[in-house]
Amino acid sequence: MTRAQVFQIGLIVFVLGGLGYEVFQLFGFESISAGIAAQSILILIIFVWTASYLFRVFSGNMTFMEQRKRYREAYEKLTDEKIREKFEAMTDEEKIELLKTVEEESIDQT
């Protein structure tokens, strides 16, 4: 998580608190009661978010290797798509020449 994302989350929580306060006042809560209700809901949201984070950590879905694996899969998918697009954009002659070159290199490596 980047610093900018942390600031965005903080701003979102701040705005949600203000909106919650206004919504509770619209539903007839007095000023103090609306503030307490909005704070209670925000605290509940933060507890649930923290609990979900801890669950992911302890279940092994938040480990460095898991994150790295997900990143690698997404990266490989993206690069495979780009290479496929470039290959399909080539003429038939260019494709044949490329395949011959790859075949020669694979023979040289063995």
CSV table of C-alpha atoms in Angstrom, one decimal:
chain,number,residue,atom,x,y,z
A,1,MET,CA,0.0,0.0,0.0
A,2,THR,CA,1.4,3.3,-1.0
A,3,ARG,CA,1.4,6.5,1.0
A,4,ALA,CA,-1.1,8.1,-1.4
A,5,GLN,CA,-3.5,5.1,-0.8
A,6,VAL,CA,-3.2,5.6,2.9
A,7,PHE,CA,-4.1,9.3,2.6
A,8,GLN,CA,-7.0,8.4,0.3
A,9,ILE,CA,-8.3,5.8,2.8
A,10,GLY,CA,-8.0,8.4,5.6
A,11,LEU,CA,-9.9,11.0,3.5
A,12,ILE,CA,-12.6,8.5,2.7
A,13,VAL,CA,-13.0,7.6,6.4
A,14,PHE,CA,-13.2,11.3,7.3
A,15,VAL,CA,-15.8,12.0,4.6
A,16,LEU,CA,-17.8,8.9,5.6
A,17,GLY,CA,-17.9,10.1,9.1
A,18,GLY,CA,-19.3,13.5,8.1
A,19,LEU,CA,-21.8,11.9,5.7
A,20,GLY,CA,-22.9,9.4,8.4
A,21,TYR,CA,-23.4,12.3,10.8
A,22,GLU,CA,-25.6,14.2,8.3
A,23,VAL,CA,-27.6,11.0,7.4
A,24,PHE,CA,-28.3,10.3,11.1
A,25,GLN,CA,-29.5,13.9,11.6
A,26,LEU,CA,-31.8,13.5,8.6
A,27,PHE,CA,-33.3,10.4,10.2
A,28,GLY,CA,-34.1,12.5,13.3
A,29,PHE,CA,-31.2,11.9,15.6
A,30,GLU,CA,-30.1,14.8,17.8
A,31,SER,CA,-26.7,16.3,17.2
A,32,ILE,CA,-24.8,14.3,19.9
A,33,SER,CA,-26.6,11.0,19.1
A,34,ALA,CA,-25.9,11.4,15.4
A,35,GLY,CA,-22.2,11.9,16.2
A,36,ILE,CA,-22.1,8.9,18.4
A,37,ALA,CA,-23.9,6.7,15.9
A,38,ALA,CA,-21.7,7.8,13.1
A,39,GLN,CA,-18.5,7.2,15.2
A,40,SER,CA,-19.9,3.8,16.2
A,41,ILE,CA,-20.4,2.7,12.6
A,42,LEU,CA,-17.0,4.0,11.6
A,43,ILE,CA,-15.3,2.1,14.4
A,44,LEU,CA,-17.3,-1.1,13.4
A,45,ILE,CA,-16.1,-0.7,9.8
A,46,ILE,CA,-12.5,-0.3,11.0
A,47,PHE,CA,-12.7,-3.3,13.2
A,48,VAL,CA,-14.2,-5.5,10.4
A,49,TRP,CA,-11.5,-4.3,8.0
A,50,THR,CA,-8.7,-5.0,10.6
A,51,ALA,CA,-10.2,-8.4,11.3
A,52,SER,CA,-10.3,-9.3,7.6
A,53,TYR,CA,-6.7,-8.2,7.2
A,54,LEU,CA,-5.6,-10.3,10.2
A,55,PHE,CA,-7.5,-13.2,8.8
A,56,ARG,CA,-5.7,-12.9,5.5
A,57,VAL,CA,-2.4,-12.7,7.3
A,58,PHE,CA,-2.9,-15.7,9.5
A,59,SER,CA,-4.5,-17.8,6.7
A,60,GLY,CA,-1.4,-17.2,4.6
A,61,ASN,CA,-3.1,-15.2,1.8
A,62,MET,CA,-1.3,-12.1,2.8
A,63,THR,CA,2.3,-13.4,2.8
A,64,PHE,CA,5.0,-12.0,0.6
A,65,MET,CA,5.2,-15.1,-1.5
A,66,GLU,CA,1.5,-15.1,-2.1
A,67,GLN,CA,1.6,-11.5,-3.2
A,68,ARG,CA,4.6,-12.2,-5.4
A,69,LYS,CA,2.8,-15.2,-7.0
A,70,ARG,CA,-0.3,-13.1,-7.8
A,71,TYR,CA,1.9,-10.3,-9.2
A,72,ARG,CA,3.9,-12.7,-11.3
A,73,GLU,CA,0.7,-14.4,-12.7
A,74,ALA,CA,-0.7,-11.0,-13.7
A,75,TYR,CA,2.6,-9.9,-15.2
A,76,GLU,CA,2.9,-13.1,-17.3
A,77,LYS,CA,-0.7,-12.8,-18.5
A,78,LEU,CA,-0.1,-9.2,-19.6
A,79,THR,CA,3.2,-9.9,-21.3
A,80,ASP,CA,1.8,-13.0,-23.0
A,81,GLU,CA,-1.1,-10.9,-24.4
A,82,LYS,CA,1.4,-8.2,-25.7
A,83,ILE,CA,3.6,-10.8,-27.3
A,84,ARG,CA,0.6,-12.5,-28.9
A,85,GLU,CA,-0.6,-9.2,-30.3
A,86,LYS,CA,2.8,-8.4,-31.8
A,87,PHE,CA,3.1,-11.9,-33.3
A,88,GLU,CA,-0.4,-11.7,-34.8
A,89,ALA,CA,0.4,-8.3,-36.3
A,90,MET,CA,3.4,-9.7,-38.2
A,91,THR,CA,3.2,-10.8,-41.8
A,92,ASP,CA,3.5,-14.5,-42.7
A,93,GLU,CA,7.0,-14.0,-43.9
A,94,GLU,CA,8.1,-12.3,-40.7
A,95,LYS,CA,6.5,-15.1,-38.6
A,96,ILE,CA,8.3,-17.8,-40.6
A,97,GLU,CA,11.6,-16.0,-40.2
A,98,LEU,CA,11.1,-15.5,-36.5
A,99,LEU,CA,10.2,-19.2,-36.0
A,100,LYS,CA,13.3,-20.3,-37.9
A,101,THR,CA,15.4,-18.0,-35.7
A,102,VAL,CA,13.9,-19.3,-32.5
A,103,GLU,CA,14.4,-22.9,-33.7
A,104,GLU,CA,18.0,-22.3,-34.5
A,105,GLU,CA,18.6,-20.7,-31.1
A,106,SER,CA,17.0,-23.6,-29.3
A,107,ILE,CA,19.2,-26.1,-31.3
A,108,ASP,CA,22.3,-24.1,-30.4
A,109,GLN,CA,21.4,-24.1,-26.7
A,110,THR,CA,21.1,-27.9,-26.5
